């Protein structure tokens, strides 16, 4: 089963991590690289990406003529999606274990961030009763 693990970060301006001391930032990045490598080696990692901050985001919808209409930027969002992992695991419990490991990434001073990681199953298609 595939699951998307989404790391949301509280606001306070785009990516407060940029304000961390260099050694804390390096430790955090090192953790993320090692974490992705470990998941890749186990065969569980499908994809992982960090995302640009909300100060670079746009919302897009189709206008009446079908052309894109954009709205944004959103630098003062309450929280925003900082990045995600897609994992392919045997059970929801394994996805939760991986999410807990990601949540414990080191923050300032090396203390675990314990950030909430949203876990959602990636559906392979619509429910069979709707086909």
N, CA and C of each residue as an Amber inpcrd file, in Angstrom:
protein
   393
   0.8390000  -1.1740000   0.0000000   0.0000000   0.0000000   0.0000000
   0.8900000   1.2440000   0.0000000   0.4760000   2.2080000  -0.7670000
   1.2370000   3.4590000  -0.8110000   0.5880000   4.4820000   0.1120000
   1.4540000   5.2440000   0.7680000   1.0140000   6.3140000   1.6600000
   1.8320000   7.5600000   1.3740000   1.1700000   8.7090000   1.4880000
   1.8670000   9.9860000   1.4150000   2.0020000  10.5100000   2.8390000
   3.2180000  10.8490000   3.2000000   3.5180000  11.4270000   4.5080000
   3.8540000  12.8840000   4.2680000   3.0420000  13.7700000   4.8130000
   3.1880000  15.2030000   4.5430000   3.6490000  15.9430000   5.7930000
   4.7460000  16.6690000   5.6490000   5.2860000  17.4580000   6.7510000
   4.8270000  18.8990000   6.6040000   3.9640000  19.3130000   7.5160000
   3.5180000  20.6970000   7.5530000   4.3360000  21.4280000   8.5980000
   4.6590000  22.6590000   8.2900000   5.4380000  23.4630000   9.2320000
   4.6210000  24.6820000   9.6400000   4.7020000  25.0700000  10.8930000
   3.9670000  26.2720000  11.3050000   4.5250000  27.5070000  10.6230000
   3.7120000  28.5270000  10.5420000   4.1400000  29.7620000   9.8920000
   5.0610000  30.5490000  10.8100000   5.2780000  31.7580000  10.4620000
   6.2180000  32.6140000  11.1640000   7.1560000  33.1900000  10.1180000
   6.6950000  33.1170000   8.8860000   7.5200000  33.5390000   7.7750000
   7.9850000  32.3110000   7.0220000   8.4060000  32.5100000   5.8110000
   8.8130000  31.3600000   5.0200000  10.0450000  30.6720000   5.6090000
   9.8950000  29.4200000   5.8250000  10.9710000  28.5480000   6.2870000
  11.8430000  29.1230000   7.3880000  11.3440000  29.0190000   8.6090000
  12.1170000  29.4750000   9.7670000  13.4430000  28.7350000   9.8750000
  13.5040000  27.5600000   9.2590000  14.7280000  26.7620000   9.3060000
  15.9260000  27.5620000   8.7880000  15.6750000  28.4900000   7.8890000
  16.7670000  29.3050000   7.3350000  17.4080000  30.1860000   8.4050000
  16.7180000  30.3780000   9.5230000  17.2390000  31.2050000  10.6090000
  18.0050000  30.3920000  11.6500000  18.0200000  29.0700000  11.4990000
  18.7130000  28.2210000  12.4660000  20.2240000  28.4050000  12.3550000
  20.9460000  28.1290000  13.4480000  22.4070000  28.1110000  13.3560000
  22.8550000  27.0850000  12.3090000  23.9570000  27.3800000  11.6480000
  24.4300000  26.5490000  10.5420000  24.5660000  25.0780000  10.9410000
  25.1130000  24.7970000  12.1190000  25.3180000  23.4070000  12.5230000
  23.9850000  22.6820000  12.7190000  22.9620000  23.3760000  13.1870000
  21.6460000  22.7600000  13.3550000  21.0150000  22.4790000  11.9950000
  21.1640000  23.4090000  11.0770000  20.6410000  23.2230000   9.7230000
  21.3470000  22.0470000   9.0480000  22.6580000  21.9610000   9.1930000
  23.4070000  20.8540000   8.6050000  22.9900000  19.5150000   9.2120000
  22.7520000  19.4840000  10.5250000  22.3150000  18.2460000  11.1830000
  20.9420000  17.8250000  10.6700000  20.0610000  18.7950000  10.4920000
  18.7100000  18.5010000   9.9950000  18.7710000  17.9530000   8.5640000
  19.5260000  18.6110000   7.7100000  19.6570000  18.1610000   6.3210000
  20.3150000  16.7770000   6.2780000  21.3260000  16.5680000   7.0880000
  21.9750000  15.2560000   7.1570000  21.0060000  14.1660000   7.5660000
  20.1470000  14.4800000   8.5410000  19.1290000  13.5210000   8.9730000
  18.2110000  13.1760000   7.8100000  17.7400000  14.1950000   7.0880000
  16.8020000  13.9600000   5.9940000  17.4390000  13.1330000   4.8770000
  18.6940000  13.3970000   4.5670000  19.3930000  12.6250000   3.5350000
  19.5340000  11.1700000   3.9830000  19.9550000  10.9620000   5.2110000
  20.1250000   9.6150000   5.7510000  18.7850000   8.8770000   5.8260000
  17.7550000   9.5850000   6.2330000  16.4140000   9.0140000   6.3500000
  15.9250000   8.5280000   4.9800000  16.0740000   9.3500000   3.9580000
  15.6550000   8.9710000   2.6010000  16.4920000   7.8000000   2.0880000
  17.7790000   7.8200000   2.3790000  18.6530000   6.7250000   1.9350000
  18.2210000   5.4070000   2.5730000  17.9340000   5.4360000   3.8610000
  17.5090000   4.2350000   4.5760000  16.1940000   3.6920000   3.9950000
  15.2480000   4.5790000   3.7190000  13.9760000   4.1440000   3.1280000
  14.1820000   3.5990000   1.7130000  15.0940000   4.2180000   0.9660000
  15.4040000   3.7300000  -0.3740000  16.0190000   2.3390000  -0.3360000
  16.9390000   2.1290000   0.5890000  17.6060000   0.8320000   0.7110000
  16.6360000  -0.2640000   1.1310000  15.6160000   0.0910000   1.9090000
  14.6250000  -0.9080000   2.3460000  13.5930000  -1.1870000   1.2540000
  13.6200000  -0.3780000   0.1860000  12.6500000  -0.5540000  -0.8970000
  11.3100000   0.1000000  -0.6220000  11.2170000   0.8870000   0.4420000
   9.9450000   1.4970000   0.8230000   9.7320000   2.8920000   0.2390000
  10.7960000   3.5570000  -0.1700000  10.6730000   4.9270000  -0.6590000
  10.2790000   4.9460000  -2.1300000   9.1840000   5.6350000  -2.4290000
   8.7490000   5.8420000  -3.8100000   9.2360000   7.2080000  -4.2810000
   9.0450000   8.2210000  -3.4360000   9.4090000   9.5870000  -3.7860000
   9.5180000  10.4140000  -2.5150000  10.3450000  11.4440000  -2.5540000
  10.4550000  12.3920000  -1.4420000  10.9330000  13.7230000  -2.0110000
  10.2970000  14.7920000  -1.5950000  10.6710000  16.1220000  -2.0810000
  10.4050000  17.1610000  -1.0010000  11.2840000  18.1420000  -0.9350000
  11.0250000  19.3470000  -0.1650000  10.3960000  20.3630000  -1.1110000
   9.5760000  21.2310000  -0.5860000   8.8540000  22.1940000  -1.4130000
   9.2680000  23.6240000  -1.1130000   9.1130000  24.4800000  -2.1060000
   9.3580000  25.9110000  -1.9160000   8.3560000  26.4570000  -0.8960000
   8.6990000  27.5500000  -0.2800000   7.8380000  28.1560000   0.7310000
   6.5910000  28.7960000   0.1500000   5.6420000  29.1250000   1.0100000
   4.3860000  29.7090000   0.5480000   4.5640000  31.0840000  -0.0880000
   5.7020000  31.7190000   0.1600000   5.9610000  33.0060000  -0.4690000
   6.2090000  32.8550000  -1.9710000   6.3340000  31.6200000  -2.4300000
   6.5200000  31.3500000  -3.8560000   5.3280000  30.5980000  -4.4560000
   4.2750000  30.3850000  -3.6670000   3.1290000  29.5920000  -4.1070000
   2.0820000  30.4450000  -4.8120000   1.3610000  29.8200000  -5.6870000
   0.2130000  30.4260000  -6.3720000  -0.9160000  29.4080000  -6.3760000
  -2.1260000  29.8880000  -6.2320000  -3.3050000  29.0610000  -6.4630000
  -3.7830000  29.3740000  -7.8620000  -4.1270000  28.3330000  -8.6020000
  -4.5260000  28.4990000  -9.9940000  -5.8830000  27.8430000 -10.1940000
  -6.7380000  28.5330000 -10.9380000  -8.0280000  27.9690000 -11.3350000
  -8.3120000  28.4240000 -12.7590000  -9.2280000  27.7270000 -13.3930000
  -9.5930000  28.0980000 -14.7580000 -10.6020000  29.2290000 -14.7240000
 -10.3830000  30.2290000 -15.5590000 -11.3560000  31.2930000 -15.7270000
 -12.4840000  30.8080000 -16.6350000 -13.4710000  31.6430000 -16.8400000
 -14.6050000  31.2700000 -17.6930000 -14.1660000  30.9050000 -19.1090000
 -13.0720000  31.5000000 -19.5400000 -12.5490000  31.2110000 -20.8810000
 -11.5670000  30.0420000 -20.8720000 -11.3560000  29.4160000 -19.7070000
 -10.4440000  28.2860000 -19.5960000  -9.0060000  28.6630000 -19.3350000
  -8.7020000  29.9410000 -19.3890000  -7.3260000  30.3870000 -19.1470000
  -7.0550000  30.4280000 -17.6430000  -5.7920000  30.2340000 -17.2590000
  -5.4780000  30.2050000 -15.8280000  -5.6160000  31.5710000 -15.1620000
  -6.1810000  31.5380000 -13.9840000  -6.2540000  32.7060000 -13.1080000
  -5.4490000  32.3440000 -11.8650000  -4.4960000  33.1820000 -11.5080000
  -3.6590000  32.8900000 -10.3460000  -3.9990000  33.8220000  -9.1940000
  -3.7590000  33.3040000  -8.0090000  -3.9550000  34.0560000  -6.7830000
  -2.7730000  33.7300000  -5.8850000  -2.3110000  34.6870000  -5.1100000
  -1.1980000  34.4210000  -4.2080000  -0.1100000  35.4200000  -4.4990000
   0.8260000  35.5050000  -3.7140000   1.4850000  34.5580000  -2.8340000
   0.8250000  34.5570000  -1.4520000   1.2050000  33.5560000  -0.6500000
   0.5830000  33.3530000   0.6490000   1.6190000  33.2760000   1.7640000
   2.4140000  34.3050000   1.9720000   3.4930000  34.2200000   2.9550000
   3.0090000  34.1740000   4.3950000   1.7510000  34.4850000   4.6400000
   1.2830000  34.5110000   6.0220000   0.3420000  33.3700000   6.3290000
   0.4860000  32.2510000   5.6330000  -0.3230000  31.0690000   5.8920000
  -0.0880000  30.5950000   7.3210000  -1.1410000  30.0240000   7.9190000
  -1.0210000  29.5200000   9.2800000   0.0180000  28.4070000   9.3530000
  -0.0390000  27.4980000   8.4160000   0.9770000  26.4640000   8.2710000
   1.0360000  26.1020000   6.7980000   2.0790000  25.4100000   6.4050000
   2.1910000  25.0600000   5.0010000   2.9370000  23.7470000   4.8370000
   2.7300000  23.1300000   3.6830000   3.3690000  21.8740000   3.3510000
   4.8300000  22.1420000   3.0010000   5.7250000  21.5930000   3.8170000
   7.1560000  21.8010000   3.6100000   7.7650000  20.7300000   2.7130000
   7.1870000  19.5480000   2.7450000   7.7070000  18.4490000   1.9450000
   6.8890000  17.1980000   2.1770000   7.2360000  16.1610000   1.4330000
   6.4850000  14.9170000   1.5430000   7.3580000  13.7250000   1.1800000
   6.8980000  12.5720000   1.6190000   7.4460000  11.2850000   1.2170000
   6.2710000  10.4560000   0.7210000   6.4930000   9.6580000  -0.2990000
   5.5400000   8.6200000  -0.6700000   6.2620000   7.3080000  -0.4150000
   5.6380000   6.4820000   0.3980000   6.2350000   5.1920000   0.7520000
   5.2950000   4.0720000   0.3240000   5.8730000   2.9310000   0.0310000
   5.1130000   1.7380000  -0.3380000   5.4210000   0.7040000   0.7300000
   4.4530000   0.4510000   1.5970000   4.6690000  -0.3870000   2.7760000
   3.5710000  -1.4460000   2.8880000   3.7940000  -2.3970000   3.7750000
   2.8710000  -3.5210000   3.9490000   1.6250000  -3.1810000   4.7680000
   1.7040000  -2.1230000   5.5800000   0.5800000  -1.8420000   6.4780000
   0.5370000  -0.3640000   6.8450000  -0.6370000   0.1000000   7.2820000
  -0.7070000   1.4830000   7.7680000   0.2140000   1.7010000   8.9690000
   0.3500000   0.6840000   9.8010000   1.1910000   0.8180000  10.9890000
   2.6410000   1.1190000  10.6090000   3.1180000   0.4920000   9.5230000
   4.4890000   0.7820000   9.0780000   4.6010000   2.2160000   8.5910000
   3.5860000   2.6990000   7.8910000   3.5910000   4.1020000   7.4580000
   3.6350000   5.0280000   8.6710000   2.9130000   4.6780000   9.7290000
   2.9140000   5.4970000  10.9470000   4.2890000   5.4710000  11.6140000
   4.9590000   4.3100000  11.6020000   6.3090000   4.2210000  12.1710000
   7.2760000   5.1450000  11.4200000   7.1790000   5.1180000  10.0920000
   8.0550000   5.9660000   9.2770000   7.7540000   7.4380000   9.5530000
   6.4720000   7.7800000   9.6670000   6.0880000   9.1610000   9.9590000
   6.6500000   9.6150000  11.3030000   6.6170000   8.7420000  12.2930000
   7.1510000   9.0910000  13.6160000   8.6540000   9.3400000  13.5360000
   9.3620000   8.5480000  12.7220000  10.8000000   8.7610000  12.5500000
  11.0630000  10.1210000  11.9070000  10.2770000  10.4560000  10.8780000
  10.4350000  11.7580000  10.2210000  10.1290000  12.8880000  11.1970000
   9.1270000  12.7030000  12.0240000   8.7180000  13.7150000  13.0010000
   9.8450000  14.0540000  13.9710000  10.6950000  13.0760000  14.2340000
  11.7700000  13.2560000  15.2130000  13.0280000  13.8780000  14.6150000
  12.9400000  14.4150000  13.4090000  14.0970000  15.0830000  12.8060000
  14.6260000  16.1460000  13.7650000  15.9470000  16.3170000  13.8150000
  16.5050000  17.2830000  14.7620000  16.2280000  18.7300000  14.3610000
  15.9760000  19.5200000  15.3890000  15.7690000  20.9520000  15.2090000
  16.8740000  21.7270000  15.9000000  16.5910000  22.9640000  16.2900000
  17.5950000  23.7780000  16.9710000  18.1330000  23.0830000  18.2210000
  19.4390000  23.1010000  18.3520000  20.0780000  22.4650000  19.4960000
  20.0640000  20.9510000  19.4400000  19.5980000  20.3850000  18.3300000
  19.5370000  18.9340000  18.1760000  18.3000000  18.2910000  18.7680000
  17.4290000  19.0880000  19.3800000  16.2070000  18.5350000  19.9730000
  15.2510000  18.0750000  18.8690000  14.5770000  16.9410000  19.0610000
  13.6170000  16.4820000  18.0520000  12.5170000  17.5210000  17.8300000
  12.1570000  17.7340000  16.5660000  11.1000000  18.6920000  16.2420000
   9.7290000  18.1820000  16.6490000   9.5210000  16.8800000  16.5460000
   8.2240000  16.2660000  16.8560000   7.0840000  16.9710000  16.1280000
   7.3420000  17.2980000  14.8590000   6.3190000  17.9420000  14.0290000
   5.2870000  16.9040000  13.6060000   4.0430000  17.3510000  13.4880000
   2.9910000  16.4480000  13.0200000   3.2540000  16.0940000  11.5550000
   3.1260000  14.8320000  11.2350000   3.2400000  14.3380000   9.8710000
   1.8790000  13.7460000   9.5120000   1.2420000  14.3070000   8.5050000
  -0.0590000  13.7840000   8.0670000   0.1820000  12.5730000   7.1760000
  -0.5250000  11.4800000   7.4650000  -0.3780000  10.2370000   6.7110000
  -1.7010000   9.9330000   6.0150000  -1.6320000   9.8020000   4.6850000
  -2.8370000   9.4950000   3.9080000  -2.5130000   8.4310000   2.8770000
  -3.4190000   7.4720000   2.7320000  -3.2200000   6.4250000   1.7380000
  -3.3560000   7.0210000   0.3370000  -2.4820000   6.5860000  -0.5550000
  -2.5660000   6.9670000  -1.9570000  -3.4870000   5.9400000  -2.6180000
  -4.5880000   6.4020000  -3.1050000  -5.5800000   5.4910000  -3.6800000
  -5.1370000   5.0890000  -5.0820000  -5.3410000   3.8270000  -5.4190000
  -4.9420000   3.3380000  -6.7390000  -6.0250000   3.5610000  -7.7860000
  -7.1880000   3.9760000  -7.3400000  -8.2900000   4.2330000  -8.2620000
  -9.5600000   4.4920000  -7.4830000 -10.6540000   4.7700000  -8.1730000
 -11.9080000   5.0110000  -7.4720000 -12.4420000   3.7210000  -6.8540000
 -13.2950000   3.8430000  -5.8520000 -13.9090000   2.6420000  -5.2610000
 -14.6330000   1.8410000  -6.3380000 -14.5330000   0.5180000  -6.2360000
 -15.1070000  -0.3680000  -7.2700000 -16.6080000  -0.1700000  -7.4380000
 -17.3050000   0.2220000  -6.3630000 -18.7490000   0.4150000  -6.4670000
 -19.1220000   1.6570000  -7.2810000 -18.1270000   2.4830000  -7.6090000
 -18.3940000   3.6700000  -8.4240000 -18.0340000   3.4610000  -9.8910000
 -17.4980000   2.3100000 -10.2110000 -17.1100000   2.0380000 -11.6130000
 -18.2620000   1.4130000 -12.3930000
